[in-house]
CSV table of C-alpha atoms in Angstrom, one decimal:
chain,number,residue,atom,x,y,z
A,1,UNK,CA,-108.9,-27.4,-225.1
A,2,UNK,CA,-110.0,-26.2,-228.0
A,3,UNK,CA,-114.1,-27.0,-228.3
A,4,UNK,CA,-114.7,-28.4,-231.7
A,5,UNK,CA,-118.3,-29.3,-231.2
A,6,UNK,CA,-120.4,-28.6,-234.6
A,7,UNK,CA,-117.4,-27.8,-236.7
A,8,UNK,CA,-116.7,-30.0,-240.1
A,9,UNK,CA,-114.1,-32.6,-240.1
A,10,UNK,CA,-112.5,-34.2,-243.4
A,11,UNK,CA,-110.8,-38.1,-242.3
A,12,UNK,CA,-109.6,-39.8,-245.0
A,13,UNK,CA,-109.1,-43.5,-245.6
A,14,UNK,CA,-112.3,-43.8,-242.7
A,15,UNK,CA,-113.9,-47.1,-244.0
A,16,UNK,CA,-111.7,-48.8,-241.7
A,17,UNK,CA,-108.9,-49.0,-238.9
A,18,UNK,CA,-107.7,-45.7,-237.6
A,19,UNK,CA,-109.5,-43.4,-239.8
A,20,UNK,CA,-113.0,-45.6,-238.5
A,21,UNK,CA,-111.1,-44.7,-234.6
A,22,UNK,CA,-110.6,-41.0,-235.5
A,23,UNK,CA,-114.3,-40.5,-236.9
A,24,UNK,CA,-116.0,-42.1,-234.5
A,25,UNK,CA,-113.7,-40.0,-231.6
A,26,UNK,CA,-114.7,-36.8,-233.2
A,27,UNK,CA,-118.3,-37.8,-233.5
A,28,UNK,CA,-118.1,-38.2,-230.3
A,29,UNK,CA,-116.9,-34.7,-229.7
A,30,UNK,CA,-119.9,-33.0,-231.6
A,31,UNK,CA,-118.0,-32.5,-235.0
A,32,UNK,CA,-119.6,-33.5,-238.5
A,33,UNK,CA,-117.8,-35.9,-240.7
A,34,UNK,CA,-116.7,-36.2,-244.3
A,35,UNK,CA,-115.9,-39.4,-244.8
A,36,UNK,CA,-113.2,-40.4,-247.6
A,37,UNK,CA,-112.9,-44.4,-248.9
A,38,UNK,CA,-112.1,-45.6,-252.2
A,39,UNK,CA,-115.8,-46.3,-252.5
A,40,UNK,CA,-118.9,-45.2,-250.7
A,41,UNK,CA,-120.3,-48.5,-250.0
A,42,UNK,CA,-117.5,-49.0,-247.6
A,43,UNK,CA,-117.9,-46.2,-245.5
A,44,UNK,CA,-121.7,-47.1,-244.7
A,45,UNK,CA,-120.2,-49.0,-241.4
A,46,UNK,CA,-118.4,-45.6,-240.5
A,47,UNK,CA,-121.2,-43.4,-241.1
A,48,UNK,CA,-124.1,-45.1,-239.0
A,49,UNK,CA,-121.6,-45.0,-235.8
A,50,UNK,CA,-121.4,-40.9,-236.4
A,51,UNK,CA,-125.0,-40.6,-236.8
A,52,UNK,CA,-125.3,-42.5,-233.3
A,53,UNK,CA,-124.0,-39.4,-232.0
A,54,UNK,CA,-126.6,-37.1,-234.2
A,55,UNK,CA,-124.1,-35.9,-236.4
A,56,UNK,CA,-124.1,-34.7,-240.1
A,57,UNK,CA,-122.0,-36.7,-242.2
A,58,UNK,CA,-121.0,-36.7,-246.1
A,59,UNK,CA,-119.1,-39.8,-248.1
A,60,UNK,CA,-116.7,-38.8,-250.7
A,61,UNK,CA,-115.2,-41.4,-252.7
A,62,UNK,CA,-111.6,-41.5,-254.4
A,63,UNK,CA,-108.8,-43.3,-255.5
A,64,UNK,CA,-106.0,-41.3,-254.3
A,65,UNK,CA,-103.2,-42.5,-256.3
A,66,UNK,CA,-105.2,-40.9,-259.3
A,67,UNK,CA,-104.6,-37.1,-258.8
A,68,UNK,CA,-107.3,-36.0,-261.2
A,69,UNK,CA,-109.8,-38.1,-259.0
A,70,UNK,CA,-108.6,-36.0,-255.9
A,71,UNK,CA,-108.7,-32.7,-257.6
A,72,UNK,CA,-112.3,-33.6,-258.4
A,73,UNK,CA,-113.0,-35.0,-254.8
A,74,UNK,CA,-111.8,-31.6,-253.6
A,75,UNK,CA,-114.3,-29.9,-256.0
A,76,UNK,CA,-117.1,-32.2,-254.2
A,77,UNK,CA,-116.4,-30.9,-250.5
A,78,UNK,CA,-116.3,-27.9,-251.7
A,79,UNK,CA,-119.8,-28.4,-252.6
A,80,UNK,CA,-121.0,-29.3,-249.6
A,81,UNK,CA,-121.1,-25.2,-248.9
A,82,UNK,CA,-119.6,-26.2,-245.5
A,83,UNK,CA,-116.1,-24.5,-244.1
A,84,UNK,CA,-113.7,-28.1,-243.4
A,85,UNK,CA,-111.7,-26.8,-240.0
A,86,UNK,CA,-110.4,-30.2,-239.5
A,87,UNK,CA,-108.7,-32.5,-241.5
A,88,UNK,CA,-107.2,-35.8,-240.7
A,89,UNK,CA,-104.8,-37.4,-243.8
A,90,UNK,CA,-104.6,-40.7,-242.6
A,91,UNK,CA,-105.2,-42.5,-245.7
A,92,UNK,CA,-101.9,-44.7,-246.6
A,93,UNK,CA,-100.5,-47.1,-248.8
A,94,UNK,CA,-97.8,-49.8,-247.9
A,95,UNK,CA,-97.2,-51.4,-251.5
A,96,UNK,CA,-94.4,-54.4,-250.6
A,97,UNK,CA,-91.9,-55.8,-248.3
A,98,UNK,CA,-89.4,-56.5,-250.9
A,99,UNK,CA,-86.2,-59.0,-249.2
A,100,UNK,CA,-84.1,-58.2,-252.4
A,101,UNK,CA,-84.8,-54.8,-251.9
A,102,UNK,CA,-81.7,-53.6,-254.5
A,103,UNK,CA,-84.9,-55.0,-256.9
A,104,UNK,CA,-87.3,-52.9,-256.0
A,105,UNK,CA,-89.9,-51.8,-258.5
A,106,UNK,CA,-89.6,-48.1,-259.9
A,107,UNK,CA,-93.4,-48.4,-259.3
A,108,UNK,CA,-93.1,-48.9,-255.9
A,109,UNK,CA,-91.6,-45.4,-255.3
A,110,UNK,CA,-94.3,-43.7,-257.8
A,111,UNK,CA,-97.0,-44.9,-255.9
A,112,UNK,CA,-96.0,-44.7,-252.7
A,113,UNK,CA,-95.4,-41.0,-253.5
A,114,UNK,CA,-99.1,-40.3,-255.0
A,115,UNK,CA,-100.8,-41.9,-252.1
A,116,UNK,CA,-98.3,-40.7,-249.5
A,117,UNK,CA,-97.5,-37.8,-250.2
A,118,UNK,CA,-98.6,-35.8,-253.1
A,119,UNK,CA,-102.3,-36.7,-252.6
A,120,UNK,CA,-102.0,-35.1,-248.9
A,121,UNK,CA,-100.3,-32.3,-249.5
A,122,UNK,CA,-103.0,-31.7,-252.3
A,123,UNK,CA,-105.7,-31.5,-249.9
A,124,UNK,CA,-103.4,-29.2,-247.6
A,125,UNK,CA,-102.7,-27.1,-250.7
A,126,UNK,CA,-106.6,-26.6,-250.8
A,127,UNK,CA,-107.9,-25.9,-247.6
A,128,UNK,CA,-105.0,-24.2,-246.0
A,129,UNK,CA,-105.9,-20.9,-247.8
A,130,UNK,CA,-109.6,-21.1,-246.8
A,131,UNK,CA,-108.1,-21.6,-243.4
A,132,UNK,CA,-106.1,-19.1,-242.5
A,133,UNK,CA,-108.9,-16.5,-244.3
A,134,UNK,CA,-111.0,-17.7,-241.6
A,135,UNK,CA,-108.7,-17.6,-239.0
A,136,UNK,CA,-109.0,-20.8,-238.0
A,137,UNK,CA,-107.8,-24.8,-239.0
A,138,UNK,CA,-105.9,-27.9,-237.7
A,139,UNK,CA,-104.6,-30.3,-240.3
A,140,UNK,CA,-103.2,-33.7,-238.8
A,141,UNK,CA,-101.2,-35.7,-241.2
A,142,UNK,CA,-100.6,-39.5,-240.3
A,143,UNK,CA,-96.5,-40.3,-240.7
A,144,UNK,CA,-94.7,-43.4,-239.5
A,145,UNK,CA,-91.8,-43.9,-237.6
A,146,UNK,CA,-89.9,-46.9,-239.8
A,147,UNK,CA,-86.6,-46.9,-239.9
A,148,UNK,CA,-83.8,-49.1,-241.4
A,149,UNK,CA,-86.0,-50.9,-243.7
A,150,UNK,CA,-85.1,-50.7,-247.4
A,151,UNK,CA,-87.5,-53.6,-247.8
A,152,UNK,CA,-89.7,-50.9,-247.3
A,153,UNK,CA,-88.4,-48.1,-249.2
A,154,UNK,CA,-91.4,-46.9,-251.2
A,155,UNK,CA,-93.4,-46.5,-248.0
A,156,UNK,CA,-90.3,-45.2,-245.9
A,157,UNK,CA,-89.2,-42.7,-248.5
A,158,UNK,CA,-92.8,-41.1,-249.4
A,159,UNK,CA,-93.4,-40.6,-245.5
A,160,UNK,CA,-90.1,-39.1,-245.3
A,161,UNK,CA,-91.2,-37.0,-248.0
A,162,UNK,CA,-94.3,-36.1,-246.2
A,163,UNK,CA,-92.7,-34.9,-243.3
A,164,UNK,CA,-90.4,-32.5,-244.5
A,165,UNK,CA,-93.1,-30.8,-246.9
A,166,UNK,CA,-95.4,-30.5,-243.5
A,167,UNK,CA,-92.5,-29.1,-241.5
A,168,UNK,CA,-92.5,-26.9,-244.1
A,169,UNK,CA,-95.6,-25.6,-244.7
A,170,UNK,CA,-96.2,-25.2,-241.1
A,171,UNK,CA,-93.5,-22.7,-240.8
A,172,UNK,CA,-95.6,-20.1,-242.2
A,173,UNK,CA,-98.7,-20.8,-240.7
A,174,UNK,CA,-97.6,-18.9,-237.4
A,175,UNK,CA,-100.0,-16.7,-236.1
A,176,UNK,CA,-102.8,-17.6,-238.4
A,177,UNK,CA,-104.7,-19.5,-236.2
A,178,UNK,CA,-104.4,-22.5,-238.5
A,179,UNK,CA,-101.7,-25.4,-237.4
A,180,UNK,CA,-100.2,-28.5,-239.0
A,181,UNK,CA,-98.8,-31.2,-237.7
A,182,UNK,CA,-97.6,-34.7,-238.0
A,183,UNK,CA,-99.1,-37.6,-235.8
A,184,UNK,CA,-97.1,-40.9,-235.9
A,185,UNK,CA,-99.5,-44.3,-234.7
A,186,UNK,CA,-96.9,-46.3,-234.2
A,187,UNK,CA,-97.4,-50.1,-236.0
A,188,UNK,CA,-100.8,-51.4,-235.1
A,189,UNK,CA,-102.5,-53.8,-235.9
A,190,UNK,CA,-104.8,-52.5,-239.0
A,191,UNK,CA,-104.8,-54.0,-242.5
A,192,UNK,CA,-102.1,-52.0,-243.2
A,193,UNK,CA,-100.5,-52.9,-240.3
A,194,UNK,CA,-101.3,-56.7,-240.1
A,195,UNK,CA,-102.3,-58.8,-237.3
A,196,UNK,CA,-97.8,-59.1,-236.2
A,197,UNK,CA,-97.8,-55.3,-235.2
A,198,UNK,CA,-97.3,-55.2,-231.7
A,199,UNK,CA,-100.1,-51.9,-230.7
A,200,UNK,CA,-104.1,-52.3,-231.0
A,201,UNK,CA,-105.2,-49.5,-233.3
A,202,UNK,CA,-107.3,-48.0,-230.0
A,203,UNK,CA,-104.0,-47.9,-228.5
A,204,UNK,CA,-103.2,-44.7,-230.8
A,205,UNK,CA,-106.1,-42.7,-228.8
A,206,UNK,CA,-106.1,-40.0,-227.8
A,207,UNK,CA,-102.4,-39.3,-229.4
A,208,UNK,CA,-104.0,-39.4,-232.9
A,209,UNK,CA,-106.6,-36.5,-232.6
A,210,UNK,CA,-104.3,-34.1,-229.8
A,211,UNK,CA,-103.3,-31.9,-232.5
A,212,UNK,CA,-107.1,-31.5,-233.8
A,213,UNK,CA,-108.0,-29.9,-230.1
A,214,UNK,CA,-104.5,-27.9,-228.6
A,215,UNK,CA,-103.5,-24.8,-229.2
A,216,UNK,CA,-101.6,-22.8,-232.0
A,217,UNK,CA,-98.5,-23.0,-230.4
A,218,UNK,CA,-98.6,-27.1,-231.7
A,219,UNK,CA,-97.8,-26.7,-235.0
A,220,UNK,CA,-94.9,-28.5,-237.1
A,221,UNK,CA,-94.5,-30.9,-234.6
A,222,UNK,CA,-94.3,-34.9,-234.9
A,223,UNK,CA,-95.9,-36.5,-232.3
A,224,UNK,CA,-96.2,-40.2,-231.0
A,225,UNK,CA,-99.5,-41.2,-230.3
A,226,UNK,CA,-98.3,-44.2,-228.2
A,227,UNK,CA,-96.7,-41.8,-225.6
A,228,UNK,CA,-100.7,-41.1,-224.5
A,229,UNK,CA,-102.3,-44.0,-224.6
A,230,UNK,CA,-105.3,-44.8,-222.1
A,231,UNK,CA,-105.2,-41.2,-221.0
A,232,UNK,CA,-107.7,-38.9,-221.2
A,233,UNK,CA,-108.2,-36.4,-223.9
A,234,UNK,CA,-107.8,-33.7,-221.3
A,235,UNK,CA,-104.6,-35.0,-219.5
A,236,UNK,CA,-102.8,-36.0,-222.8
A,237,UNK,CA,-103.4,-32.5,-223.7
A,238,UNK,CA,-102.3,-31.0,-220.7
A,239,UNK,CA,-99.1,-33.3,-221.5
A,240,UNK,CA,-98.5,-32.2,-225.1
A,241,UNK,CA,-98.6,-28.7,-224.2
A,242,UNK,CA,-96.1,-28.8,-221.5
A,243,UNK,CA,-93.6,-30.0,-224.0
């Protein structure tokens, strides 16, 4: 298991719901946290549960559909003068549930994308070079396993999208040191979720953070945080590695 303890870990969308879980796991573990929300004043909750564990922690605020805004947030971490070994992209947006969905909005596609998608892939764009000069990284990126839901086809489509370009990238990250991955919750019950889904966001522990702690050979893989559930970090590792 890789030992994490002091390095820097970026979570986005951590005011709340899973991205609150992840922080507070990898607080836990010794790391540092920068915290992303759309504003600072709702990642206050999030930050006094990591400095419980007398860790550093930095808020960065950002509207992710705006891709200036993210270029700019990325221009912020790197102010910190602080290496980021760790990122989470959980941050998502699920825009409508559309029952005539041969109506749905153009929009609904364009911002799916941005928040889905293209702002994720901006942050792996950044740091993945700083990475792999340094030998070492994990980049987690949050997908979904919906299926056969064109009421859902902004959301659907931009994960989709998300998936492919991780897959991708991935594939030339081999031997670097650095891996990327794809972890899939399942539906829980966060705000995104709402209170129908039939997991409790907790349930997605360990499975969320595996990829953050196992070794190179995980990387471009999807995996389903369900299939660990109330086991230890230790022995869902041992699990994910035998596969």
């Amino acid at each position: 298991m890789q030992n994490l303890k002091d390095r820097w870990v970026l979570v986005t969308g951590a005011s709340r719901g899973l991205g609150e879980l992840i922080a507070i796991f990898m607080a836990e573990q010794g790391c540092h946290l920068i915290l992303h929300g759309r504003e600072i004043k709702n990642l206050e909750n999030t930050a006094e549960a990591v400095r419980k564990y007398n860790r550093k922690v930095h808020m960065v605020s950002c509207e992710l559909s705006d891709l200036t805004a993210v270029d700019g947030m990325l221009q912020s971490i790197d102010s910190l003068g602080v290496d980021v070994d760790v990122i989470f992209n959980n941050a998502g947006y699920q825009i409508g549930y559309h029952e005539n969905y041969y109506n749905t909005p153009d929009d609904d596609f364009i911002l799916s994308y941005k928040i889905n998608t293209v702002a994720p892939i901006k942050i792996c764009y950044h740091f993945l070079p700083k990475m792999t000069e340094r030998g070492f990284g994990r980049i987690i990126n949050t997908t979904s396993d919906i299926a056969n839901e064109p009421q859902q086809a902004g959301y659907s489509a931009s994960k989709a999208a998300l998936d492919k370009l991780t897959v991708d990238l991935a594939g030339k990250l081999s031997g670097t040191g650095v891996t990327l991955n794809l972890v899939n919750p399942s539906w829980c019950q966060t705000d995104l979720g709402g209170p129908y889904a039939p997991h409790k966001p907790e349930s997605a522990l360990p499975g969320l953070v595996l990829p953050a702690f196992s070794s190179e050979k995980i990387n471009g893989q999807r995996i389903n945080a369900q299939e660990y559930r109330d086991m230890t970090l230790s022995d869902a590792l041992g699990k994910l590695e035998k596969h």
